[in-house]
Short mmCIF file of C-alpha atoms in Angstrom, two decimals:
data_model
loop_
_atom_site.label_atom_id
_atom_site.label_comp_id
_atom_site.label_asym_id
_atom_site.label_seq_id
_atom_site.Cartn_x
_atom_site.Cartn_y
_atom_site.Cartn_z
CA UNK A 282 42.09 68.78 45.67
CA UNK A 283 44.80 70.80 47.46
CA UNK A 284 45.82 72.36 44.15
CA UNK A 285 42.20 73.41 43.52
CA UNK A 286 41.91 74.94 47.01
CA UNK A 287 45.21 76.78 46.58
CA UNK A 288 44.12 78.06 43.17
CA UNK A 289 40.80 79.30 44.54
CA UNK A 290 42.37 80.98 47.56
CA UNK A 291 45.25 82.43 45.57
CA UNK A 292 47.84 84.18 47.73
CA UNK A 293 45.64 83.65 50.80
CA UNK A 294 46.40 79.92 50.78
CA UNK A 295 49.68 80.61 52.60
CA UNK A 296 47.80 82.60 55.24
CA UNK A 297 45.39 79.69 55.75
CA UNK A 298 48.28 77.22 55.96
CA UNK A 299 50.06 79.47 58.46
CA UNK A 300 46.98 79.76 60.65
CA UNK A 301 46.44 75.99 60.54
CA UNK A 302 50.05 75.43 61.61
CA UNK A 303 49.75 77.98 64.43
CA UNK A 304 46.53 76.30 65.58
CA UNK A 305 48.23 72.89 65.40
CA UNK A 306 50.82 74.21 67.85
CA UNK A 307 48.05 74.50 70.43
CA UNK A 308 47.16 70.82 69.96
CA UNK A 309 50.75 69.54 69.78
CA UNK A 310 52.79 71.91 71.95
CA UNK A 311 56.53 72.03 71.62
CA UNK A 312 57.13 75.46 70.10
CA UNK A 313 58.10 74.08 66.73
CA UNK A 314 55.07 74.52 64.49
CA UNK A 315 55.05 78.20 65.44
CA UNK A 316 58.18 78.82 63.39
CA UNK A 317 56.88 76.89 60.39
CA UNK A 318 53.56 78.73 60.68
CA UNK A 319 55.41 82.05 60.71
CA UNK A 320 57.27 80.90 57.59
CA UNK A 321 53.93 80.27 55.88
CA UNK A 322 52.61 83.69 56.94
CA UNK A 323 55.77 85.41 55.64
CA UNK A 324 55.38 83.53 52.36
CA UNK A 325 51.77 84.72 52.32
CA UNK A 326 52.92 88.34 52.62
CA UNK A 327 55.23 87.89 49.62
CA UNK A 328 52.45 86.10 47.74
CA UNK A 329 50.19 89.11 48.17
CA UNK A 330 52.91 91.25 46.60
CA UNK A 331 54.13 88.95 43.81
CA UNK A 332 51.09 86.79 42.95
CA UNK A 333 50.65 88.26 39.49
CA UNK A 334 54.29 87.81 38.47
CA UNK A 335 54.96 84.86 36.17
CA UNK A 336 58.13 84.00 38.11
CA UNK A 337 56.10 83.46 41.31
CA UNK A 338 55.38 79.78 40.56
CA UNK A 339 54.45 77.18 43.15
CA UNK A 340 58.04 75.89 43.08
CA UNK A 341 59.42 79.33 43.99
CA UNK A 342 56.76 79.69 46.68
CA UNK A 343 57.76 76.35 48.22
CA UNK A 344 61.44 77.33 48.21
CA UNK A 345 60.61 80.67 49.84
CA UNK A 346 58.45 78.87 52.41
CA UNK A 347 61.25 76.39 53.21
CA UNK A 348 63.75 79.24 53.54
CA UNK A 349 61.49 81.29 55.80
CA UNK A 350 60.64 78.24 57.92
CA UNK A 351 64.30 77.37 58.37
CA UNK A 352 65.23 80.96 59.19
CA UNK A 353 62.39 81.36 61.70
CA UNK A 354 63.25 78.00 63.29
CA UNK A 355 66.90 78.97 63.75
CA UNK A 356 65.99 82.42 65.09
CA UNK A 357 63.37 80.91 67.40
CA UNK A 358 65.81 78.31 68.69
CA UNK A 359 68.33 81.02 69.46
CA UNK A 360 65.68 83.14 71.20
CA UNK A 361 64.46 80.24 73.30
CA UNK A 362 68.01 79.30 74.33
CA UNK A 363 68.92 82.87 75.27
CA UNK A 364 65.91 83.28 77.53
CA UNK A 365 67.70 81.29 80.21
CA UNK A 366 65.41 79.68 82.71
CA UNK A 367 66.34 81.38 85.95
CA UNK A 368 65.06 79.65 89.03
CA UNK A 369 64.67 80.57 92.65
CA UNK A 370 65.94 77.04 93.45
CA UNK A 371 68.80 76.38 91.00
CA UNK A 372 70.01 73.29 92.90
CA UNK A 373 66.55 71.74 93.28
CA UNK A 374 67.37 68.54 91.39
CA UNK A 375 71.04 68.46 92.40
CA UNK A 376 70.81 67.29 95.97
CA UNK A 377 74.50 66.66 96.60
CA UNK A 378 75.46 70.03 95.10
CA UNK A 379 73.01 71.70 97.47
CA UNK A 380 74.92 70.20 100.42
CA UNK A 381 78.20 71.97 99.59
CA UNK A 382 79.04 74.40 102.37
CA UNK A 383 77.06 72.56 105.04
CA UNK A 384 78.73 71.44 108.26
CA UNK A 385 78.16 68.18 110.09
CA UNK A 386 79.72 65.82 112.58
CA UNK A 387 81.35 62.60 111.39
CA UNK A 388 79.23 59.67 112.55
CA UNK A 389 81.84 57.16 111.39
CA UNK A 390 85.57 57.85 111.13
CA UNK A 391 87.15 58.49 107.76
CA UNK A 392 89.63 55.66 107.20
CA UNK A 393 91.69 55.32 104.05
CA UNK A 394 89.88 58.35 102.65
CA UNK A 395 86.32 56.95 103.06
CA UNK A 396 83.67 57.52 105.72
CA UNK A 397 80.03 58.48 106.34
CA UNK A 398 78.17 61.44 107.72
CA UNK A 399 74.55 62.03 108.56
CA UNK A 400 72.95 65.17 107.15
CA UNK A 401 69.29 65.69 107.96
CA UNK A 402 67.80 62.20 107.65
CA UNK A 403 70.25 60.71 105.14
CA UNK A 404 73.61 58.94 105.42
CA UNK A 405 76.13 60.20 102.90
CA UNK A 406 79.40 58.58 101.82
CA UNK A 407 82.28 61.01 102.17
CA UNK A 408 85.87 61.24 101.01
CA UNK A 409 88.58 63.26 102.65
CA UNK A 410 91.55 63.08 105.01
CA UNK A 411 91.47 60.42 107.73
CA UNK A 412 89.57 61.85 110.72
CA UNK A 413 88.11 60.29 113.88
CA UNK A 414 84.36 60.00 114.52
CA UNK A 415 82.88 63.09 116.15
CA UNK A 416 85.05 65.53 114.18
CA UNK A 417 83.27 68.60 112.89
CA UNK A 418 83.58 68.74 109.08
CA UNK A 419 82.48 70.96 106.20
CA UNK A 420 81.29 69.66 102.82
CA UNK A 421 83.59 71.21 100.22
CA UNK A 422 82.48 69.46 96.99
CA UNK A 423 80.20 66.81 95.57
CA UNK A 424 80.93 64.13 92.99
CA UNK A 425 77.87 62.08 92.11
CA UNK A 426 76.64 60.71 95.43
CA UNK A 427 79.96 61.14 97.25
CA UNK A 428 80.71 64.29 99.22
CA UNK A 429 84.21 65.63 99.70
CA UNK A 430 84.78 66.94 103.23
CA UNK A 431 87.45 68.83 105.13
CA UNK A 432 87.88 69.56 108.85
CA UNK A 433 85.91 72.60 109.97
#
């Protein structure tokens, strides 16, 4: 059945396949079928040019389609990676990193390198030099949930 449709459509079968793949991208988003669809459209362009040549068999067409699809996928992947998602809140999902540079008062003393501070409405475990409660400190780094502090 597919062979009959391809034979009736001739070189336009690649254009139809490309459009179907591009339409499928709308149903299943992920920006992957776009590159394969573009590969089919590029193969369709070559089919319009070479359809009458005996060397332009279905095997050659499939190899050209696979090559174009791979090339467009690699180019598309590189383009998508180079876009770089810049954000107005780069530390939005990195709460401890967003606390670096803040100052606070030690609520509990730092003993043997461990203590706690209260920033906003949260208690945070801290590491740093031994300091008494009430000392003004500055958050200098974050490691997971722990904050590294130094006297301010």
